[in-house]
XYZ file of C-alpha atoms in Angstrom:
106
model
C 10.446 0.237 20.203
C 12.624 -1.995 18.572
C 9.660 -4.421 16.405
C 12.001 -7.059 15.413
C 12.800 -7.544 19.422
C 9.604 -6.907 20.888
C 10.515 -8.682 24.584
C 13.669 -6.887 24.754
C 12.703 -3.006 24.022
C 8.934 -3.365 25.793
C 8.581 -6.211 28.028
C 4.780 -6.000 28.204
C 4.746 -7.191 24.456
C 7.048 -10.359 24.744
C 3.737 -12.397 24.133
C 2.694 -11.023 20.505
C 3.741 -12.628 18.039
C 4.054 -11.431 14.088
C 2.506 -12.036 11.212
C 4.290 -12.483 8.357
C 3.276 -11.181 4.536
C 5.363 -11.049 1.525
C 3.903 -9.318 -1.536
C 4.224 -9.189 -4.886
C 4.333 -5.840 -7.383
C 0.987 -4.276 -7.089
C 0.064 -6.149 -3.850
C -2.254 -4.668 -1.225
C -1.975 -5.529 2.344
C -4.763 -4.289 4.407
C -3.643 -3.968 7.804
C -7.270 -4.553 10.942
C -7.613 -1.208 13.004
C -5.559 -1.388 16.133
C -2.539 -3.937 15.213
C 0.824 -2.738 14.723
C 2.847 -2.357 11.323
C 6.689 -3.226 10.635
C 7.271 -3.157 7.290
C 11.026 -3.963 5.577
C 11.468 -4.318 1.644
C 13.729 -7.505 0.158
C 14.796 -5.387 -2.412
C 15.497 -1.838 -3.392
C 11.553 -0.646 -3.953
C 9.457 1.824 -2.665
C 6.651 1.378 0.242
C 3.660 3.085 0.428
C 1.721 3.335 3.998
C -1.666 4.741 4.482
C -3.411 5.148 8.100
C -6.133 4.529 6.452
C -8.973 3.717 3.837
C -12.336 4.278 4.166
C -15.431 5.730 1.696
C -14.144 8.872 1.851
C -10.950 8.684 0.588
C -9.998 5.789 -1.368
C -10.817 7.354 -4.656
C -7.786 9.894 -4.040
C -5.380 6.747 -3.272
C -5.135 5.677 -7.023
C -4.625 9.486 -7.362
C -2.107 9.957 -5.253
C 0.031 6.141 -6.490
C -0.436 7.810 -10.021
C 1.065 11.361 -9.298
C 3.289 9.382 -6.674
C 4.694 6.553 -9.805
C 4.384 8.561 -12.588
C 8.218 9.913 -13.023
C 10.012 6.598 -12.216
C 7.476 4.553 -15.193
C 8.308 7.153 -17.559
C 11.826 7.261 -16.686
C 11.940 3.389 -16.757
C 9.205 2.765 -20.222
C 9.558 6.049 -22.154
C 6.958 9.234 -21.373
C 4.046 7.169 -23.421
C 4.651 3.816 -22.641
C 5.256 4.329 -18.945
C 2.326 6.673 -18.637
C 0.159 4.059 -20.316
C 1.314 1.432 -17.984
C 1.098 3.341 -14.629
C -2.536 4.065 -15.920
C -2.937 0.279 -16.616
C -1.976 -0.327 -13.237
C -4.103 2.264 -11.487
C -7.350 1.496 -13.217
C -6.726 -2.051 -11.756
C -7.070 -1.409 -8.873
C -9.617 1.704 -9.057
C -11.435 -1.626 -10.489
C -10.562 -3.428 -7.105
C -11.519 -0.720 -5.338
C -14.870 -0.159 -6.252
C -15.861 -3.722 -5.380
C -14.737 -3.142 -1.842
C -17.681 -1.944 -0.075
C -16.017 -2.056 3.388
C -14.351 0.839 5.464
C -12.540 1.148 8.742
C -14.724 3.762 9.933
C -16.433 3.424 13.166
């Protein structure tokens, strides 16, 4: 399936249309249960997808985005100050996290 021609590569589609989201560093997009993802960076950058987030395992997200990060922001900052930025980062949004109550699960 060919996303950016929808009508053309499944004909049964021609009537969705997109919805279009351009984030920022550190962004979240939260995509509903059931609707289609196309992503495509502007830039040289790395995407992270998840099927998922629920109760169960949105702890181990900011887990994984700090095991997954850690290299390049030491790399880019220095060992110290790139670990202490990553972990900056991923307590932001542990912080974020904890105020979302919701899940995806049935």
């Amino acid at each position: 399936v060919d996303a950016l021609r929808l009508g053309r590569s499944l004909p049964s589609a021609a009537a969705c249309r997109a919805r279009v989201a351009v984030l920022a560093p550190g962004d979240i997009l939260v995509v509903p249960q059931g609707w289609w993802l196309y992503s495509a960076t502007l830039e040289q950058s790395v995407t992270l997808c998840r099927r998922f987030w629920n109760m169960a395992n949105k702890d181990g997200i900011c887990d994984e985005l700090e095991a997954l990060f850690r290299d390049s922001m030491e790399a880019r900052n220095g060992k110290r100050e790139g670990r202490e930025r990553l972990r900056t980062h991923v307590e932001g949004l542990r912080y974020k996290q904890q105020q979302d109550y919701s899940s995806d699960e049935d």
